[in-house]
Amino acid sequence: MLVLVSALSLGVRAYRLGDPCESPCTTAAEHVLMFDESYYVNAAQVIAGIRPQPGEVFGVAYQDAPPGTDPNAEHPQGAKLLIAAAIELFGDGPFAWRIGSLLFGSLAIIGMYALVRSAGGGPWSAVGAATLMAADNLMIVSGRMAMLDVYALAPMVWAVALYLRGRIIPAAVLLAVADCMKEVSVYALLVLGLLELGRVLLRARDTGLPAEWAWRPALRRLAIAVLGSLALVIAGLWVMGLIATPYAAPPFGPPPVGRRLLITGGPFDHLSYVIGFASSFTSPGGLAPAASYPWQWLLDLKPIRFSSVYPTPPPGPHAIHPASSFLAMVSPPIIALAIPALVVCVVRVLRRRPAADVGIPLLAVAWFAGMWVPFELESALASRITYLYYMVAVLPGIYLAITHLVSLLWRRRHMWLRGVVAVWGLAVLAAAVVLFPFVAIF
C-alpha cells in the first residue's frame, strides 16, 4: 500500500509538470514560473551561470548578480544548489526546476510512514498518515513547485523518525540538511525538546515507563542533536558558500539594481544576514498581499493562489495554459479534524496511557506546538509576515493527530463509527481530486 500511495502521488504531482506555459510551449523559455519559483529558480539559474530574463522579479533584480553566486541570500543555498545541479544535468526548463520537489515530496511521504512506525504506530496507521500527506492539496501543490518548503520537510521528517529510533547522530545530520534547505527547519529542535520534556514528565509520574525517558538520557540525546545539527549547519553554510557565495542586499530587502554585495565573511556573516532579514520581514500595518495569520491556517480561512509570473510582459498576442492560477489550501476534510484530533491527543497524553499508546499523541502535540506556536508568536508579537505554505512544516503533526484519532474510532468496532471514518476518508480523496491544480476552477 505504501508503494502504491507513493507511486500514485508521484504520478499525480508529475502530471503536466511543465505547466503553465505560454502557447505554443515549444521551448523551455516559454514555460512560466509560478509564484515564489521566480526567486528560487532565478537564483538557481545564476548559480548555474545562466542570466535570468531581463526585468525585475518581485522587485529583485537577479539578472545583475555575478554568475555563480546566490542572489537569494535570505535563505541557505541548499535547495537552490540542487535546482542548479538539475539545470546543469537536464537543461534550463521546467523538468529541471521541479524534479527535486517531486523527489523530496515522495521522500517526505515515505518518511511519514517511517515517523509513525518509529513512534510506535502500526503499519496501517503509518500508511494512513502517509496517505493523508499524499492526498493533501497543499502538499500536492508544494510537492510539484520549485519552492523550498518540501526540500526542508523531507529531511526533517526523516530526522525525527531516526531520533525516535535512537539514531541520534544520523538524525542530527538530517536536521542540519533540513536547515540548509530552509532556516525554519530549526523549529524541529523545539519539537524534539517538547517531546523529551513530555517523556520526562510522564516518567516522573510513572516509573514503569521506559528508562530512556528519564531526564539524564533525554538531556544527553537532545544535547547531541542540538549541538551536532547546529555545528553541521555552520559547516554546511561554509561549504555552500564556497560553491555559491551569497549575494545580498544591504541591509535587508530588495535594493535598486547594482546595490548588492557579496557576503564573503563566511557562514556566520551569512547566518547573521538570514536572521536579520527574517527579523525585518514584518508588516505592522496589517496583512501583506497573499499573507495570512497562523491561526487562519487552522480554519482554512485564507487559501493562497500560486499565480504565474512574467519577468517581462510577453510581446504580442499570447495565451497562458492553464489560464487560472493554482489554488493551494489544506484539504478541508483534513483541517476539519485537526483541532479535535489535537485535543484528543492532549487528553491521551495527560491520562498517561501506556508507552505504546502515548507515543503518537505525544509526538503529534510536540510537533504541532514546536512548529506552529513559533509562527503564531512571531505574527502576534512582532507582526511577522507569514504565508499559508509555511503550514507545510506544521502538517506532519496534524497528520499524526488525525491518524491517531481515526485509529481510535476504527478500533471501537462499531459499524456506524467505521462508516463515518470511511465516508471521511472518501471525502479526503474527493477533495484531492476537486482541488487538483488542473481540475479546480475556483
Tab-separated table of C-alpha atoms in Angstrom:
chain	number	residue	atom	x	y	z
A	1	MET	CA	0.000	0.000	0.000
A	2	LEU	CA	2.835	2.400	0.777
A	3	VAL	CA	4.393	1.688	-2.631
A	4	LEU	CA	1.016	2.247	-4.301
A	5	VAL	CA	0.378	5.525	-2.440
A	6	SER	CA	3.903	6.765	-3.212
A	7	ALA	CA	3.658	5.866	-6.900
A	8	LEU	CA	0.234	7.490	-7.299
A	9	SER	CA	1.427	10.620	-5.530
A	10	LEU	CA	4.495	10.874	-7.739
A	11	GLY	CA	2.396	10.424	-10.879
A	12	VAL	CA	-0.193	12.986	-9.801
A	13	ARG	CA	2.426	15.604	-8.973
A	14	ALA	CA	4.379	14.914	-12.158
A	15	TYR	CA	1.287	15.319	-14.356
A	16	ARG	CA	1.735	18.337	-16.663
A	17	LEU	CA	4.859	19.313	-14.776
A	18	GLY	CA	5.762	21.878	-17.431
A	19	ASP	CA	2.551	23.851	-16.989
A	20	PRO	CA	1.774	26.658	-17.015
A	21	CYS	CA	3.391	27.852	-20.199
A	22	GLU	CA	2.913	30.362	-22.982
A	23	SER	CA	1.467	28.777	-26.097
A	24	PRO	CA	2.677	27.062	-28.186
A	25	CYS	CA	5.021	25.791	-25.409
A	26	THR	CA	7.695	24.544	-27.800
A	27	THR	CA	10.788	25.775	-25.942
A	28	ALA	CA	11.894	25.929	-22.314
A	29	ALA	CA	11.838	29.735	-22.412
A	30	GLU	CA	8.070	29.674	-22.989
A	31	HIS	CA	7.388	27.840	-19.729
A	32	VAL	CA	6.238	30.133	-16.929
A	33	LEU	CA	7.337	30.249	-13.313
A	34	MET	CA	4.750	30.157	-10.540
A	35	PHE	CA	4.691	32.484	-7.524
A	36	ASP	CA	7.941	32.278	-5.475
A	37	GLU	CA	9.529	29.951	-8.011
A	38	SER	CA	10.677	33.224	-9.556
A	39	TYR	CA	13.004	33.720	-6.588
A	40	TYR	CA	14.451	30.251	-6.334
A	41	VAL	CA	14.639	29.221	-9.992
A	42	ASN	CA	16.194	32.557	-10.955
A	43	ALA	CA	18.702	32.190	-8.103
A	44	ALA	CA	19.492	28.647	-9.261
A	45	GLN	CA	19.975	29.915	-12.796
A	46	VAL	CA	22.517	32.465	-11.540
A	47	ILE	CA	24.305	29.720	-9.576
A	48	ALA	CA	24.415	27.647	-12.776
A	49	GLY	CA	25.873	30.606	-14.676
A	50	ILE	CA	22.670	31.473	-16.558
A	51	ARG	CA	21.485	35.082	-16.594
A	52	PRO	CA	17.731	35.327	-15.840
A	53	GLN	CA	15.497	37.119	-18.299
A	54	PRO	CA	15.685	40.930	-18.133
A	55	GLY	CA	13.363	42.733	-15.764
A	56	GLU	CA	12.696	42.677	-12.091
A	57	VAL	CA	11.054	39.678	-10.437
A	58	PHE	CA	9.013	40.879	-7.474
A	59	GLY	CA	11.389	43.847	-7.325
A	60	VAL	CA	14.507	41.689	-7.011
A	61	ALA	CA	16.860	42.204	-9.946
A	62	TYR	CA	18.687	38.873	-10.029
A	63	GLN	CA	19.801	39.342	-13.627
A	64	ASP	CA	22.611	41.633	-12.428
A	65	ALA	CA	24.047	39.085	-9.968
A	66	PRO	CA	27.550	37.762	-10.730
A	67	PRO	CA	27.389	34.261	-12.253
A	68	GLY	CA	27.964	31.514	-9.723
A	69	THR	CA	26.656	33.497	-6.741
A	70	ASP	CA	23.383	33.059	-4.856
A	71	PRO	CA	21.392	36.316	-5.011
A	72	ASN	CA	18.649	34.847	-2.812
A	73	ALA	CA	20.843	35.233	0.286
A	74	GLU	CA	17.923	35.434	2.724
A	75	HIS	CA	17.739	31.622	2.627
A	76	PRO	CA	20.506	28.995	2.752
A	77	GLN	CA	21.700	27.738	-0.611
A	78	GLY	CA	20.837	24.021	-0.246
A	79	ALA	CA	17.655	23.682	-2.319
A	80	LYS	CA	18.832	26.220	-4.886
A	81	LEU	CA	22.071	24.292	-5.372
A	82	LEU	CA	20.033	21.150	-6.082
A	83	ILE	CA	17.887	23.026	-8.618
A	84	ALA	CA	21.059	24.439	-10.191
A	85	ALA	CA	22.520	20.926	-10.390
A	86	ALA	CA	19.338	19.716	-12.129
A	87	ILE	CA	19.628	22.607	-14.595
A	88	GLU	CA	23.207	21.522	-15.345
A	89	LEU	CA	22.075	17.922	-15.865
A	90	PHE	CA	18.784	18.355	-17.722
A	91	GLY	CA	18.935	21.857	-19.151
A	92	ASP	CA	17.158	25.028	-18.127
A	93	GLY	CA	13.499	24.021	-18.210
A	94	PRO	CA	10.542	23.019	-16.028
A	95	PHE	CA	11.689	19.414	-15.540
A	96	ALA	CA	14.973	20.602	-14.025
A	97	TRP	CA	13.247	23.296	-11.980
A	98	ARG	CA	10.749	20.916	-10.374
A	99	ILE	CA	12.186	17.389	-10.392
A	100	GLY	CA	13.759	17.973	-6.964
A	101	SER	CA	10.386	18.883	-5.468
A	102	LEU	CA	8.878	15.695	-6.896
A	103	LEU	CA	11.596	13.541	-5.361
A	104	PHE	CA	11.677	15.274	-1.981
A	105	GLY	CA	7.875	15.176	-1.822
A	106	SER	CA	7.994	11.407	-2.305
A	107	LEU	CA	10.721	11.076	0.330
A	108	ALA	CA	8.529	13.048	2.744
A	109	ILE	CA	5.580	10.671	2.172
A	110	ILE	CA	7.734	7.601	2.830
A	111	GLY	CA	9.233	9.452	5.807
A	112	MET	CA	5.723	9.965	7.211
A	113	TYR	CA	5.311	6.192	7.240
A	114	ALA	CA	8.671	5.812	8.994
A	115	LEU	CA	7.757	8.518	11.509
A	116	VAL	CA	4.558	6.767	12.604
A	117	ARG	CA	6.315	3.409	12.876
A	118	SER	CA	9.135	4.954	14.886
A	119	ALA	CA	6.609	6.493	17.284
A	120	GLY	CA	5.061	3.093	17.954
A	121	GLY	CA	2.218	3.104	15.450
A	122	GLY	CA	1.190	0.075	13.447
A	123	PRO	CA	1.777	-0.371	9.713
A	124	TRP	CA	-1.791	0.524	8.731
A	125	SER	CA	-1.714	3.689	10.832
A	126	ALA	CA	1.577	4.559	9.146
A	127	VAL	CA	0.081	4.005	5.684
A	128	GLY	CA	-2.878	6.167	6.721
A	129	ALA	CA	-0.627	9.065	7.739
A	130	ALA	CA	1.373	8.771	4.519
A	131	THR	CA	-1.882	8.763	2.532
A	132	LEU	CA	-3.066	11.929	4.284
A	133	MET	CA	0.146	13.669	3.252
A	134	ALA	CA	-0.120	12.363	-0.303
A	135	ALA	CA	-3.771	13.464	-0.662
A	136	ASP	CA	-3.477	16.897	0.949
A	137	ASN	CA	-3.875	19.689	-1.601
A	138	LEU	CA	-1.230	21.910	-0.004
A	139	MET	CA	1.282	19.064	-0.169
A	140	ILE	CA	0.322	18.184	-3.753
A	141	VAL	CA	0.873	21.752	-4.930
A	142	SER	CA	4.030	22.305	-2.837
A	143	GLY	CA	5.422	18.953	-3.976
A	144	ARG	CA	5.385	19.954	-7.666
A	145	MET	CA	6.721	23.525	-7.456
A	146	ALA	CA	10.301	24.754	-7.173
A	147	MET	CA	9.937	26.153	-3.662
A	148	LEU	CA	11.970	25.466	-0.535
A	149	ASP	CA	9.431	24.029	1.891
A	150	VAL	CA	9.246	20.452	0.630
A	151	TYR	CA	13.054	20.329	0.356
A	152	ALA	CA	13.196	21.085	4.086
A	153	LEU	CA	10.269	18.872	5.070
A	154	ALA	CA	11.627	15.523	3.850
A	155	PRO	CA	14.921	15.514	5.817
A	156	MET	CA	13.121	16.969	8.842
A	157	VAL	CA	10.572	14.127	8.951
A	158	TRP	CA	13.270	11.503	8.495
A	159	ALA	CA	15.445	13.162	11.157
A	160	VAL	CA	12.722	12.922	13.800
A	161	ALA	CA	11.980	9.317	12.789
A	162	LEU	CA	15.649	8.416	13.261
A	163	TYR	CA	15.770	10.301	16.568
A	164	LEU	CA	12.861	8.231	17.883
A	165	ARG	CA	14.783	5.075	16.985
A	166	GLY	CA	17.822	6.248	18.948
A	167	ARG	CA	19.881	7.086	15.837
A	168	ILE	CA	20.853	10.488	17.198
A	169	ILE	CA	23.883	11.299	15.038
A	170	PRO	CA	22.171	10.494	11.695
A	171	ALA	CA	19.206	12.499	12.975
A	172	ALA	CA	21.480	15.482	13.684
A	173	VAL	CA	22.929	15.209	10.175
A	174	LEU	CA	19.482	15.268	8.579
A	175	LEU	CA	18.349	18.141	10.786
A	176	ALA	CA	21.335	20.104	9.501
A	177	VAL	CA	20.431	19.172	5.919
A	178	ALA	CA	16.899	20.476	6.520
A	179	ASP	CA	18.278	23.724	7.980
A	180	CYS	CA	20.476	24.134	4.913
A	181	MET	CA	17.338	23.958	2.765
A	182	LYS	CA	15.255	26.472	4.737
A	183	GLU	CA	16.045	28.039	8.085
A	184	VAL	CA	12.572	27.391	9.538
A	185	SER	CA	13.629	23.755	9.981
A	186	VAL	CA	15.413	24.787	13.161
A	187	TYR	CA	11.998	24.591	14.846
A	188	ALA	CA	12.381	20.810	14.654
A	189	LEU	CA	14.707	21.188	17.638
A	190	LEU	CA	11.758	22.620	19.572
A	191	VAL	CA	9.764	19.546	18.560
A	192	LEU	CA	12.460	17.289	19.983
A	193	GLY	CA	12.748	19.408	23.128
A	194	LEU	CA	8.994	19.265	23.772
A	195	LEU	CA	8.969	15.538	23.027
A	196	GLU	CA	11.710	14.871	25.556
A	197	LEU	CA	10.084	17.162	28.129
A	198	GLY	CA	6.808	15.273	27.762
A	199	ARG	CA	8.553	11.939	28.178
A	200	VAL	CA	10.423	13.108	31.284
A	201	LEU	CA	7.235	14.428	32.908
A	202	LEU	CA	5.330	11.255	32.126
A	203	ARG	CA	8.055	9.055	33.554
A	204	ALA	CA	8.287	11.201	36.688
A	205	ARG	CA	4.682	10.204	37.395
A	206	ASP	CA	5.015	6.600	36.228
A	207	THR	CA	8.399	4.939	36.728
A	208	GLY	CA	7.150	1.947	34.775
A	209	LEU	CA	7.661	3.882	31.544
A	210	PRO	CA	10.894	3.203	29.585
A	211	ALA	CA	14.125	4.044	31.393
A	212	GLU	CA	15.382	6.070	28.425
A	213	TRP	CA	12.579	8.547	29.163
A	214	ALA	CA	14.404	9.665	32.323
A	215	TRP	CA	15.852	13.169	32.266
A	216	ARG	CA	19.550	12.226	32.041
A	217	PRO	CA	19.404	10.157	28.817
A	218	ALA	CA	16.854	12.617	27.441
A	219	LEU	CA	19.184	15.550	28.032
A	220	ARG	CA	22.082	13.639	26.519
A	221	ARG	CA	20.146	12.822	23.353
A	222	LEU	CA	18.838	16.343	22.984
A	223	ALA	CA	22.256	17.923	23.520
A	224	ILE	CA	23.837	15.747	20.843
A	225	ALA	CA	21.036	16.549	18.391
A	226	VAL	CA	21.061	20.302	19.066
A	227	LEU	CA	24.804	20.873	19.200
A	228	GLY	CA	25.538	18.411	16.412
A	229	SER	CA	22.970	19.826	13.998
A	230	LEU	CA	23.943	23.448	14.676
A	231	ALA	CA	27.630	22.684	14.164
A	232	LEU	CA	26.837	20.889	10.915
A	233	VAL	CA	24.679	23.805	9.734
A	234	ILE	CA	27.642	26.147	10.158
A	235	ALA	CA	29.832	23.689	8.272
A	236	GLY	CA	27.165	23.356	5.577
A	237	LEU	CA	26.884	27.124	5.141
A	238	TRP	CA	30.658	27.332	4.831
A	239	VAL	CA	30.811	24.620	2.151
A	240	MET	CA	27.839	26.027	0.244
A	241	GLY	CA	29.369	29.493	0.443
A	242	LEU	CA	32.438	28.168	-1.352
A	243	ILE	CA	30.214	26.835	-4.143
A	244	ALA	CA	27.818	29.787	-4.394
A	245	THR	CA	28.751	32.893	-2.422
A	246	PRO	CA	25.666	34.736	-1.085
A	247	TYR	CA	24.969	37.986	-2.912
A	248	ALA	CA	22.884	40.135	-0.599
A	249	ALA	CA	21.058	43.430	-0.330
A	250	PRO	CA	22.302	45.880	2.314
A	251	PRO	CA	20.944	45.974	4.900
A	252	PHE	CA	17.789	43.936	4.141
A	253	GLY	CA	15.148	43.868	1.472
A	254	PRO	CA	15.145	44.393	-2.290
A	255	PRO	CA	17.629	47.084	-3.385
A	256	PRO	CA	17.872	49.109	-6.580
A	257	VAL	CA	19.841	47.425	-9.357
A	258	GLY	CA	23.539	47.206	-8.611
A	259	ARG	CA	23.354	47.806	-4.878
A	260	ARG	CA	24.212	44.348	-3.633
A	261	LEU	CA	27.290	42.906	-2.033
A	262	LEU	CA	28.977	39.567	-1.735
A	263	ILE	CA	28.870	38.059	1.748
A	264	THR	CA	32.475	36.978	1.992
A	265	GLY	CA	32.743	36.856	5.778
A	266	GLY	CA	31.907	33.179	5.959
A	267	PRO	CA	28.988	31.225	7.437
A	268	PHE	CA	28.480	33.430	10.488
A	269	ASP	CA	28.039	36.557	8.374
A	270	HIS	CA	25.593	34.706	6.150
A	271	LEU	CA	23.700	33.363	9.160
A	272	SER	CA	23.553	36.864	10.604
A	273	TYR	CA	22.085	38.122	7.338
A	274	VAL	CA	19.472	35.343	7.259
A	275	ILE	CA	18.380	36.120	10.836
A	276	GLY	CA	18.373	39.863	10.200
A	277	PHE	CA	16.324	39.517	7.045
A	278	ALA	CA	13.792	37.298	8.834
A	279	SER	CA	13.528	39.823	11.669
A	280	SER	CA	12.858	42.641	9.192
A	281	PHE	CA	10.209	40.669	7.288
A	282	THR	CA	7.275	42.330	9.054
A	283	SER	CA	4.041	44.119	8.219
A	284	PRO	CA	2.955	46.198	11.244
A	285	GLY	CA	0.108	47.771	9.295
A	286	GLY	CA	-1.742	44.512	8.720
A	287	LEU	CA	-1.615	41.588	6.337
A	288	ALA	CA	0.752	41.839	3.400
A	289	PRO	CA	-0.549	40.666	-0.020
A	290	ALA	CA	-1.070	36.874	-0.104
A	291	ALA	CA	-0.084	36.631	3.587
A	292	SER	CA	-2.230	35.117	6.336
A	293	TYR	CA	-2.156	34.749	10.097
A	294	PRO	CA	-1.156	31.338	11.509
A	295	TRP	CA	-4.466	30.961	13.362
A	296	GLN	CA	-6.203	31.273	9.978
A	297	TRP	CA	-4.320	28.228	8.709
A	298	LEU	CA	-6.183	26.033	11.193
A	299	LEU	CA	-9.539	27.120	9.817
A	300	ASP	CA	-8.679	27.254	6.104
A	301	LEU	CA	-9.798	30.883	6.120
A	302	LYS	CA	-7.365	32.263	3.560
A	303	PRO	CA	-6.261	29.920	0.773
A	304	ILE	CA	-3.355	31.151	-1.320
A	305	ARG	CA	-3.111	31.303	-5.100
A	306	PHE	CA	0.127	30.364	-6.788
A	307	SER	CA	-0.116	32.533	-9.895
A	308	SER	CA	2.124	32.632	-12.958
A	309	VAL	CA	4.859	35.258	-13.030
A	310	TYR	CA	6.444	37.069	-16.000
A	311	PRO	CA	9.935	38.543	-15.714
A	312	THR	CA	8.844	40.831	-18.586
A	313	PRO	CA	5.460	41.076	-20.326
A	314	PRO	CA	5.468	38.722	-23.317
A	315	PRO	CA	5.211	40.609	-26.617
A	316	GLY	CA	2.271	40.216	-28.939
A	317	PRO	CA	-0.783	38.005	-28.546
A	318	HIS	CA	-0.237	35.119	-26.188
A	319	ALA	CA	-2.078	32.665	-24.000
A	320	ILE	CA	-1.041	31.004	-20.769
A	321	HIS	CA	-2.136	27.443	-20.048
A	322	PRO	CA	-3.690	26.827	-17.626
A	323	ALA	CA	-5.294	30.275	-17.623
A	324	SER	CA	-6.217	30.089	-13.907
A	325	SER	CA	-3.775	30.139	-11.044
A	326	PHE	CA	-3.249	27.138	-8.754
A	327	LEU	CA	-5.361	27.199	-5.590
A	328	ALA	CA	-3.452	25.968	-2.533
A	329	MET	CA	-5.128	25.129	0.751
A	330	VAL	CA	-5.072	22.394	3.353
A	331	SER	CA	-7.623	19.762	2.374
A	332	PRO	CA	-10.904	20.775	4.092
A	333	PRO	CA	-11.705	17.263	5.450
A	334	ILE	CA	-8.204	17.117	6.945
A	335	ILE	CA	-8.195	20.554	8.540
A	336	ALA	CA	-11.738	19.953	9.871
A	337	LEU	CA	-10.364	17.189	12.122
A	338	ALA	CA	-7.126	18.961	13.055
A	339	ILE	CA	-8.210	20.716	16.257
A	340	PRO	CA	-10.444	17.867	17.571
A	341	ALA	CA	-7.661	15.373	16.895
A	342	LEU	CA	-5.055	17.502	18.676
A	343	VAL	CA	-7.388	17.877	21.673
A	344	VAL	CA	-7.816	14.099	21.815
A	345	CYS	CA	-4.028	13.683	21.713
A	346	VAL	CA	-3.562	16.148	24.581
A	347	VAL	CA	-6.150	14.252	26.648
A	348	ARG	CA	-4.490	10.914	25.884
A	349	VAL	CA	-1.104	12.256	26.976
A	350	LEU	CA	-2.470	13.779	30.203
A	351	ARG	CA	-4.149	10.493	31.089
A	352	ARG	CA	-0.717	8.843	30.885
A	353	ARG	CA	-1.650	5.939	28.691
A	354	PRO	CA	0.903	3.093	28.382
A	355	ALA	CA	4.019	3.936	26.412
A	356	ALA	CA	2.745	2.005	23.389
A	357	ASP	CA	-0.335	4.238	23.272
A	358	VAL	CA	1.174	7.603	24.170
A	359	GLY	CA	3.953	7.716	21.571
A	360	ILE	CA	1.976	9.066	18.615
A	361	PRO	CA	-0.235	11.557	20.540
A	362	LEU	CA	2.802	12.924	22.393
A	363	LEU	CA	4.740	13.359	19.152
A	364	ALA	CA	1.703	14.936	17.445
A	365	VAL	CA	1.304	17.533	20.198
A	366	ALA	CA	5.060	18.214	20.345
A	367	TRP	CA	5.286	18.614	16.557
A	368	PHE	CA	2.314	20.947	16.336
A	369	ALA	CA	3.410	23.071	19.299
A	370	GLY	CA	7.044	23.186	18.208
A	371	MET	CA	6.242	24.170	14.626
A	372	TRP	CA	3.023	26.207	14.728
A	373	VAL	CA	3.343	28.142	18.006
A	374	PRO	CA	6.563	29.976	16.961
A	375	PHE	CA	4.831	31.219	13.801
A	376	GLU	CA	1.837	32.403	15.812
A	377	LEU	CA	4.016	34.167	18.415
A	378	GLU	CA	6.123	35.855	15.733
A	379	SER	CA	2.991	37.016	13.950
A	380	ALA	CA	1.216	38.242	17.085
A	381	LEU	CA	4.158	39.839	18.887
A	382	ALA	CA	6.406	41.031	16.059
A	383	SER	CA	3.977	41.420	13.116
A	384	ARG	CA	5.992	38.793	11.239
A	385	ILE	CA	4.684	38.162	7.720
A	386	THR	CA	3.539	34.545	7.394
A	387	TYR	CA	2.132	32.595	4.463
A	388	LEU	CA	-0.069	29.531	4.252
A	389	TYR	CA	2.671	27.436	2.665
A	390	TYR	CA	4.632	27.712	5.944
A	391	MET	CA	1.996	25.250	7.145
A	392	VAL	CA	3.839	22.529	5.220
A	393	ALA	CA	6.227	22.194	8.170
A	394	VAL	CA	3.330	22.002	10.660
A	395	LEU	CA	1.217	19.435	8.835
A	396	PRO	CA	3.038	16.225	9.919
A	397	GLY	CA	1.881	16.895	13.482
A	398	ILE	CA	-1.699	17.230	12.242
A	399	TYR	CA	-1.423	14.054	10.154
A	400	LEU	CA	-0.164	12.223	13.251
A	401	ALA	CA	-3.012	13.516	15.408
A	402	ILE	CA	-5.706	12.668	12.853
A	403	THR	CA	-4.241	9.222	12.246
A	404	HIS	CA	-4.383	8.553	15.993
A	405	LEU	CA	-7.990	9.753	16.275
A	406	VAL	CA	-9.145	7.749	13.254
A	407	SER	CA	-7.359	4.662	14.599
A	408	LEU	CA	-9.134	5.024	17.951
A	409	LEU	CA	-12.516	5.309	16.252
A	410	TRP	CA	-11.850	2.357	13.955
A	411	ARG	CA	-10.755	0.095	16.830
A	412	ARG	CA	-14.073	0.585	18.634
A	413	ARG	CA	-15.575	-1.856	16.115
A	414	HIS	CA	-18.909	-0.058	15.918
A	415	MET	CA	-20.181	-0.281	12.370
A	416	TRP	CA	-21.588	3.231	12.370
A	417	LEU	CA	-18.237	4.656	13.547
A	418	ARG	CA	-16.396	2.751	10.860
A	419	GLY	CA	-18.924	4.048	8.357
A	420	VAL	CA	-18.223	7.630	9.445
A	421	VAL	CA	-14.491	7.034	9.115
A	422	ALA	CA	-14.958	5.531	5.644
A	423	VAL	CA	-17.065	8.484	4.476
A	424	TRP	CA	-14.474	10.899	5.828
A	425	GLY	CA	-11.706	9.010	4.009
A	426	LEU	CA	-13.659	9.228	0.756
A	427	ALA	CA	-14.066	12.974	1.374
A	428	VAL	CA	-10.287	13.321	1.688
A	429	LEU	CA	-9.798	11.601	-1.665
A	430	ALA	CA	-12.607	13.633	-3.255
A	431	ALA	CA	-11.024	16.873	-2.042
A	432	ALA	CA	-7.704	15.829	-3.600
A	433	VAL	CA	-9.471	15.467	-6.954
A	434	VAL	CA	-11.604	18.605	-6.744
A	435	LEU	CA	-8.731	20.839	-5.624
A	436	PHE	CA	-6.166	19.357	-8.015
A	437	PRO	CA	-4.459	22.223	-9.903
A	438	PHE	CA	-5.760	21.199	-13.330
A	439	VAL	CA	-9.289	20.475	-12.111
A	440	ALA	CA	-10.066	23.296	-9.671
A	441	ILE	CA	-11.916	26.222	-11.226
A	442	PHE	CA	-12.227	28.341	-8.095
